Amino acid sequence: MSQPQKQLLLKENQIVMGQVLKLFPEQKALIQVGSSKLIAQLETSINPFEKYWFRVKGTEQQGVSLKMMKQLEGNNKSQQSVAIDLLSLFQQRSSKENVMLVNKLLNENIPITKEQVVAATEILKHTSKKEMPNVVNAIISSMKKQLPITIGVVKSIIEAQTSIPLVKQIDQLFHTLQHEKHQSKAMKQLTEFLFHLIQKPIDFHIGKNMKELMSLKQLLIGAKNDTSQPLLREQIDQLIHRFHGQSLLQQQVIGPTLHVITQIPFFMPNHQTDLMIQWQGKKTRRW
């Protein structure tokens, strides 16, 4: 694989659209995938200057091999037609929602697998129109990070990307719990913990705050099934998904640099706010 103009990470069984720029002896070709170019070993004869859907075989370390799945008919097809073509390749319906998702994937040049698209279209099938934009964006975030495409992961990412302050969600849950007359042991523990969290003096020790949030998540999970009150159950679910989503999204690797983002709620006497902390570090060579 040649050095790409823009880093392109390909994995086994991903499907990519590539244009053949040049043919070489021994079934090799220069292929353009998005803004990147690579020299790939081919299993089937293809024509120069044509566009194809390829399945990735092998890895960068082993050497990339591409298996031609299907040729795109005509180089001037609209992106919507290309999206429908890909859905057809995966034997999926070309519904408005499915085409919208695939269009976004093509726009961002995200390599995908058939299993990812099938799982994503199944989620979209059971999504309301109101929720559709957030769900599509969450699916794309999942694919970028190579996370499993499940309804749990999608809900977690949506909650992690919400504009509602974490302090507000915690405060709302605490007030709802105070009006819950019949509390189980797990519910009482959660109520007491939230009272301590909201009333405690400000402590800027990040490690302690992060441990408290981990403890809160465990208490939320323990109390989740102890109520039949819809609002309370929804508020607990939202916080569980939010904490899970933050753990999925908080790390980002860009080249040799690692970015870690953490969100911590602070309850002050006259003000409530979320503190966003970002760590950034570079990989170092160990001798």
CSV table of C-alpha atoms in Angstrom, one decimal:
chain,number,residue,atom,x,y,z
A,1,MET,CA,0.0,0.0,0.0
A,2,SER,CA,1.4,3.4,-1.0
A,3,GLN,CA,1.6,6.3,1.4
A,4,PRO,CA,-1.9,7.9,1.1
A,5,GLN,CA,-2.4,11.7,0.7
A,6,LYS,CA,-4.8,11.5,3.6
A,7,GLN,CA,-4.7,8.7,6.1
A,8,LEU,CA,-7.1,5.9,5.1
A,9,LEU,CA,-7.3,2.9,7.4
A,10,LEU,CA,-8.8,-0.2,5.7
A,11,LYS,CA,-9.9,-3.3,7.5
A,12,GLU,CA,-10.9,-6.8,6.4
A,13,ASN,CA,-14.4,-7.1,4.8
A,14,GLN,CA,-14.9,-3.3,4.4
A,15,ILE,CA,-16.6,-2.2,1.2
A,16,VAL,CA,-15.2,0.9,-0.6
A,17,MET,CA,-15.8,2.6,-3.9
A,18,GLY,CA,-12.7,3.0,-5.9
A,19,GLN,CA,-11.7,4.4,-9.3
A,20,VAL,CA,-9.1,2.6,-11.3
A,21,LEU,CA,-6.4,5.1,-12.3
A,22,LYS,CA,-3.8,2.8,-13.7
A,23,LEU,CA,-3.2,-0.9,-14.3
A,24,PHE,CA,0.1,-2.7,-13.6
A,25,PRO,CA,1.4,-6.2,-14.4
A,26,GLU,CA,0.5,-9.1,-12.2
A,27,GLN,CA,-3.1,-8.0,-11.5
A,28,LYS,CA,-2.0,-4.8,-9.6
A,29,ALA,CA,-3.6,-1.4,-10.0
A,30,LEU,CA,-3.5,2.1,-8.7
A,31,ILE,CA,-6.9,2.8,-7.1
A,32,GLN,CA,-8.3,6.0,-5.8
A,33,VAL,CA,-10.6,5.7,-2.8
A,34,GLY,CA,-11.9,9.1,-1.8
A,35,SER,CA,-8.8,11.4,-1.6
A,36,SER,CA,-6.4,8.5,-1.0
A,37,LYS,CA,-4.5,6.5,-3.6
A,38,LEU,CA,-3.3,2.9,-3.0
A,39,ILE,CA,-1.7,0.2,-5.0
A,40,ALA,CA,-3.7,-3.0,-4.5
A,41,GLN,CA,-3.5,-6.6,-5.5
A,42,LEU,CA,-6.6,-7.5,-7.5
A,43,GLU,CA,-8.3,-10.9,-7.8
A,44,THR,CA,-10.3,-10.0,-11.0
A,45,SER,CA,-9.6,-8.2,-14.2
A,46,ILE,CA,-10.9,-4.7,-14.3
A,47,ASN,CA,-10.9,-1.7,-16.7
A,48,PRO,CA,-9.0,1.5,-16.3
A,49,PHE,CA,-10.9,4.8,-15.4
A,50,GLU,CA,-14.0,2.8,-14.3
A,51,LYS,CA,-15.5,2.9,-10.8
A,52,TYR,CA,-16.1,-0.3,-8.8
A,53,TRP,CA,-17.3,-1.5,-5.4
A,54,PHE,CA,-14.4,-3.4,-3.8
A,55,ARG,CA,-14.2,-5.7,-0.7
A,56,VAL,CA,-11.1,-5.3,1.3
A,57,LYS,CA,-9.0,-8.4,2.0
A,58,GLY,CA,-5.9,-8.4,4.1
A,59,THR,CA,-4.5,-5.4,6.2
A,60,GLU,CA,-2.0,-2.7,5.7
A,61,GLN,CA,0.7,-4.9,7.4
A,62,GLN,CA,-0.1,-8.0,5.2
A,63,GLY,CA,-0.7,-6.0,2.1
A,64,VAL,CA,-4.1,-4.9,0.8
A,65,SER,CA,-6.0,-7.0,-1.6
A,66,LEU,CA,-9.2,-5.9,-3.2
A,67,LYS,CA,-12.0,-8.1,-4.5
A,68,MET,CA,-14.2,-6.5,-7.1
A,69,MET,CA,-17.9,-6.8,-6.1
A,70,LYS,CA,-19.7,-4.8,-8.7
A,71,GLN,CA,-19.0,-2.1,-11.4
A,72,LEU,CA,-20.7,1.2,-11.2
A,73,GLU,CA,-22.4,1.8,-14.5
A,74,GLY,CA,-21.4,5.2,-15.8
A,75,ASN,CA,-19.1,7.7,-14.2
A,76,ASN,CA,-21.6,10.5,-14.0
A,77,LYS,CA,-24.1,8.9,-11.7
A,78,SER,CA,-25.6,11.1,-9.0
A,79,GLN,CA,-24.6,10.4,-5.4
A,80,GLN,CA,-28.1,9.3,-4.6
A,81,SER,CA,-27.9,6.7,-7.4
A,82,VAL,CA,-24.6,5.5,-6.0
A,83,ALA,CA,-26.2,5.2,-2.5
A,84,ILE,CA,-29.0,3.2,-4.0
A,85,ASP,CA,-26.5,1.0,-5.9
A,86,LEU,CA,-24.7,0.3,-2.6
A,87,LEU,CA,-27.9,-0.6,-0.8
A,88,SER,CA,-28.8,-2.9,-3.7
A,89,LEU,CA,-25.4,-4.6,-3.4
A,90,PHE,CA,-26.2,-5.3,0.3
A,91,GLN,CA,-29.8,-6.3,-0.6
A,92,GLN,CA,-31.3,-3.5,1.5
A,93,ARG,CA,-34.3,-1.3,0.7
A,94,SER,CA,-33.6,2.1,-0.8
A,95,SER,CA,-35.9,3.9,1.6
A,96,LYS,CA,-35.5,7.6,2.1
A,97,GLU,CA,-33.8,7.0,5.5
A,98,ASN,CA,-31.4,4.4,4.2
A,99,VAL,CA,-30.4,6.5,1.3
A,100,MET,CA,-29.8,9.5,3.6
A,101,LEU,CA,-27.5,7.4,5.8
A,102,VAL,CA,-25.5,6.0,2.9
A,103,ASN,CA,-25.2,9.4,1.4
A,104,LYS,CA,-23.6,10.7,4.6
A,105,LEU,CA,-21.2,7.8,4.7
A,106,LEU,CA,-20.2,8.4,1.1
A,107,ASN,CA,-19.8,12.2,1.8
A,108,GLU,CA,-17.4,11.4,4.6
A,109,ASN,CA,-15.7,8.6,2.7
A,110,ILE,CA,-16.2,6.1,5.6
A,111,PRO,CA,-15.3,2.5,4.7
A,112,ILE,CA,-18.1,0.1,5.8
A,113,THR,CA,-19.0,-3.5,6.0
A,114,LYS,CA,-22.2,-5.2,4.9
A,115,GLU,CA,-22.9,-6.2,8.6
A,116,GLN,CA,-22.7,-2.5,9.7
A,117,VAL,CA,-25.1,-1.3,7.0
A,118,VAL,CA,-27.6,-4.1,7.7
A,119,ALA,CA,-27.5,-3.4,11.5
A,120,ALA,CA,-27.9,0.4,10.8
A,121,THR,CA,-30.9,0.0,8.4
A,122,GLU,CA,-32.6,-2.3,11.0
A,123,ILE,CA,-32.3,0.5,13.6
A,124,LEU,CA,-33.6,3.1,11.2
A,125,LYS,CA,-36.6,0.9,10.4
A,126,HIS,CA,-37.7,1.4,14.1
A,127,THR,CA,-36.8,5.1,14.4
A,128,SER,CA,-39.4,7.9,14.3
A,129,LYS,CA,-39.0,10.9,12.0
A,130,LYS,CA,-38.3,13.2,14.9
A,131,GLU,CA,-35.4,11.1,16.1
A,132,MET,CA,-34.0,10.3,12.7
A,133,PRO,CA,-31.3,13.0,12.3
A,134,ASN,CA,-29.8,12.3,15.8
A,135,VAL,CA,-29.9,8.5,15.2
A,136,VAL,CA,-28.2,8.8,11.7
A,137,ASN,CA,-25.5,11.1,13.2
A,138,ALA,CA,-24.9,8.6,16.1
A,139,ILE,CA,-24.6,5.7,13.7
A,140,ILE,CA,-22.0,7.6,11.7
A,141,SER,CA,-20.1,8.4,14.8
A,142,SER,CA,-20.2,4.7,15.7
A,143,MET,CA,-18.8,3.7,12.3
A,144,LYS,CA,-16.1,6.2,12.5
A,145,LYS,CA,-14.9,4.8,15.8
A,146,GLN,CA,-15.5,1.2,14.6
A,147,LEU,CA,-18.0,0.6,17.5
A,148,PRO,CA,-20.8,-2.1,17.3
A,149,ILE,CA,-23.9,-0.8,15.6
A,150,THR,CA,-26.5,-1.6,18.2
A,151,ILE,CA,-29.4,0.4,19.6
A,152,GLY,CA,-27.7,0.6,23.0
A,153,VAL,CA,-24.5,2.2,21.5
A,154,VAL,CA,-26.6,4.6,19.3
A,155,LYS,CA,-28.7,5.8,22.3
A,156,SER,CA,-25.5,6.2,24.4
A,157,ILE,CA,-23.8,8.4,21.7
A,158,ILE,CA,-27.0,10.5,21.3
A,159,GLU,CA,-27.1,11.1,25.1
A,160,ALA,CA,-23.3,11.9,25.2
A,161,GLN,CA,-23.7,14.5,22.4
A,162,THR,CA,-26.8,16.2,24.0
A,163,SER,CA,-26.7,19.9,24.7
A,164,ILE,CA,-28.5,19.4,28.0
A,165,PRO,CA,-26.0,20.1,30.9
A,166,LEU,CA,-25.1,17.0,32.9
A,167,VAL,CA,-25.7,19.0,36.1
A,168,LYS,CA,-29.3,19.6,35.0
A,169,GLN,CA,-30.0,16.0,34.3
A,170,ILE,CA,-28.6,15.0,37.7
A,171,ASP,CA,-30.6,17.7,39.4
A,172,GLN,CA,-33.8,16.7,37.7
A,173,LEU,CA,-33.4,13.1,38.6
A,174,PHE,CA,-32.8,14.0,42.3
A,175,HIS,CA,-36.0,16.1,42.4
A,176,THR,CA,-38.0,13.2,40.8
A,177,LEU,CA,-36.6,10.8,43.3
A,178,GLN,CA,-37.6,13.0,46.2
A,179,HIS,CA,-41.3,12.7,45.1
A,180,GLU,CA,-41.0,8.9,44.9
A,181,LYS,CA,-42.8,7.6,48.0
A,182,HIS,CA,-42.0,3.9,47.9
A,183,GLN,CA,-38.3,3.5,47.3
A,184,SER,CA,-36.3,0.2,47.2
A,185,LYS,CA,-33.0,-0.1,49.0
A,186,ALA,CA,-31.2,0.7,45.6
A,187,MET,CA,-33.4,3.8,45.1
A,188,LYS,CA,-32.6,5.1,48.6
A,189,GLN,CA,-28.9,4.6,48.1
A,190,LEU,CA,-29.1,6.5,44.8
A,191,THR,CA,-31.1,9.3,46.4
A,192,GLU,CA,-28.6,9.6,49.3
A,193,PHE,CA,-25.7,9.6,46.9
A,194,LEU,CA,-27.2,12.4,44.7
A,195,PHE,CA,-27.9,14.5,47.9
A,196,HIS,CA,-24.2,14.2,48.8
A,197,LEU,CA,-23.1,15.0,45.3
A,198,ILE,CA,-25.2,18.1,45.1
A,199,GLN,CA,-24.6,19.4,48.6
A,200,LYS,CA,-20.8,18.6,49.0
A,201,PRO,CA,-18.2,21.5,48.9
A,202,ILE,CA,-16.5,22.1,45.6
A,203,ASP,CA,-13.5,19.8,45.2
A,204,PHE,CA,-11.3,20.3,42.2
A,205,HIS,CA,-9.5,16.9,42.6
A,206,ILE,CA,-10.3,15.4,39.2
A,207,GLY,CA,-9.6,11.8,40.3
A,208,LYS,CA,-12.1,11.9,43.1
A,209,ASN,CA,-14.8,13.5,40.9
A,210,MET,CA,-14.3,10.8,38.2
A,211,LYS,CA,-14.5,8.0,40.9
A,212,GLU,CA,-17.8,9.6,42.1
A,213,LEU,CA,-19.2,9.5,38.6
A,214,MET,CA,-18.3,5.9,38.2
A,215,SER,CA,-20.0,5.1,41.5
A,216,LEU,CA,-23.1,7.0,40.4
A,217,LYS,CA,-23.2,5.0,37.2
A,218,GLN,CA,-23.2,1.7,39.2
A,219,LEU,CA,-26.0,3.0,41.5
A,220,LEU,CA,-28.1,4.0,38.5
A,221,ILE,CA,-27.7,0.6,36.9
A,222,GLY,CA,-28.7,-1.0,40.3
A,223,ALA,CA,-31.8,1.2,40.6
A,224,LYS,CA,-32.9,1.0,37.0
A,225,ASN,CA,-35.3,-1.9,37.4
A,226,ASP,CA,-36.7,-0.9,40.8
A,227,THR,CA,-39.3,1.5,39.5
A,228,SER,CA,-42.4,1.4,37.3
A,229,GLN,CA,-42.6,5.2,37.2
A,230,PRO,CA,-42.0,6.1,33.5
A,231,LEU,CA,-40.4,9.5,34.0
A,232,LEU,CA,-38.0,8.2,36.7
A,233,ARG,CA,-37.1,5.2,34.6
A,234,GLU,CA,-36.5,7.5,31.5
A,235,GLN,CA,-34.2,9.9,33.5
A,236,ILE,CA,-32.2,7.0,34.9
A,237,ASP,CA,-31.9,5.5,31.4
A,238,GLN,CA,-30.7,8.8,29.9
A,239,LEU,CA,-27.9,9.2,32.5
A,240,ILE,CA,-26.7,5.6,32.1
A,241,HIS,CA,-26.6,6.0,28.4
A,242,ARG,CA,-24.8,9.3,28.7
A,243,PHE,CA,-22.1,7.9,31.0
A,244,HIS,CA,-21.6,5.0,28.6
A,245,GLY,CA,-21.6,7.2,25.6
A,246,GLN,CA,-18.9,9.5,27.2
A,247,SER,CA,-16.7,6.5,27.8
A,248,LEU,CA,-17.1,5.4,24.1
A,249,LEU,CA,-16.4,8.9,22.7
A,250,GLN,CA,-13.9,10.4,25.2
A,251,GLN,CA,-10.8,9.0,23.5
A,252,GLN,CA,-9.7,10.1,20.1
A,253,VAL,CA,-6.5,9.2,18.4
A,254,ILE,CA,-5.2,11.5,15.7
A,255,GLY,CA,-1.9,10.3,14.3
A,256,PRO,CA,0.5,10.1,17.2
A,257,THR,CA,-1.7,12.3,19.4
A,258,LEU,CA,-4.2,11.1,22.0
A,259,HIS,CA,-7.1,13.4,23.0
A,260,VAL,CA,-9.1,12.5,26.1
A,261,ILE,CA,-12.2,14.6,27.1
A,262,THR,CA,-14.0,14.3,30.4
A,263,GLN,CA,-17.1,16.0,31.6
A,264,ILE,CA,-17.6,16.6,35.4
A,265,PRO,CA,-20.7,18.3,37.0
A,266,PHE,CA,-20.1,21.0,39.6
A,267,PHE,CA,-22.9,22.1,42.0
A,268,MET,CA,-22.1,25.5,43.5
A,269,PRO,CA,-24.4,27.4,45.9
A,270,ASN,CA,-25.7,29.9,43.3
A,271,HIS,CA,-24.6,28.2,40.1
A,272,GLN,CA,-24.4,24.8,38.4
A,273,THR,CA,-22.1,24.0,35.6
A,274,ASP,CA,-20.3,21.2,33.7
A,275,LEU,CA,-16.5,21.3,33.7
A,276,MET,CA,-15.0,20.0,30.5
A,277,ILE,CA,-11.4,18.8,30.8
A,278,GLN,CA,-9.3,17.8,27.8
A,279,TRP,CA,-6.0,15.9,28.0
A,280,GLN,CA,-3.7,15.8,25.1
A,281,GLY,CA,-0.6,13.7,24.8
A,282,LYS,CA,1.8,12.3,22.2
A,283,LYS,CA,3.0,8.7,21.9
A,284,THR,CA,6.6,8.2,22.9
A,285,ARG,CA,8.9,5.4,21.8
A,286,ARG,CA,9.9,3.0,24.5
A,287,TRP,CA,13.4,1.7,24.3
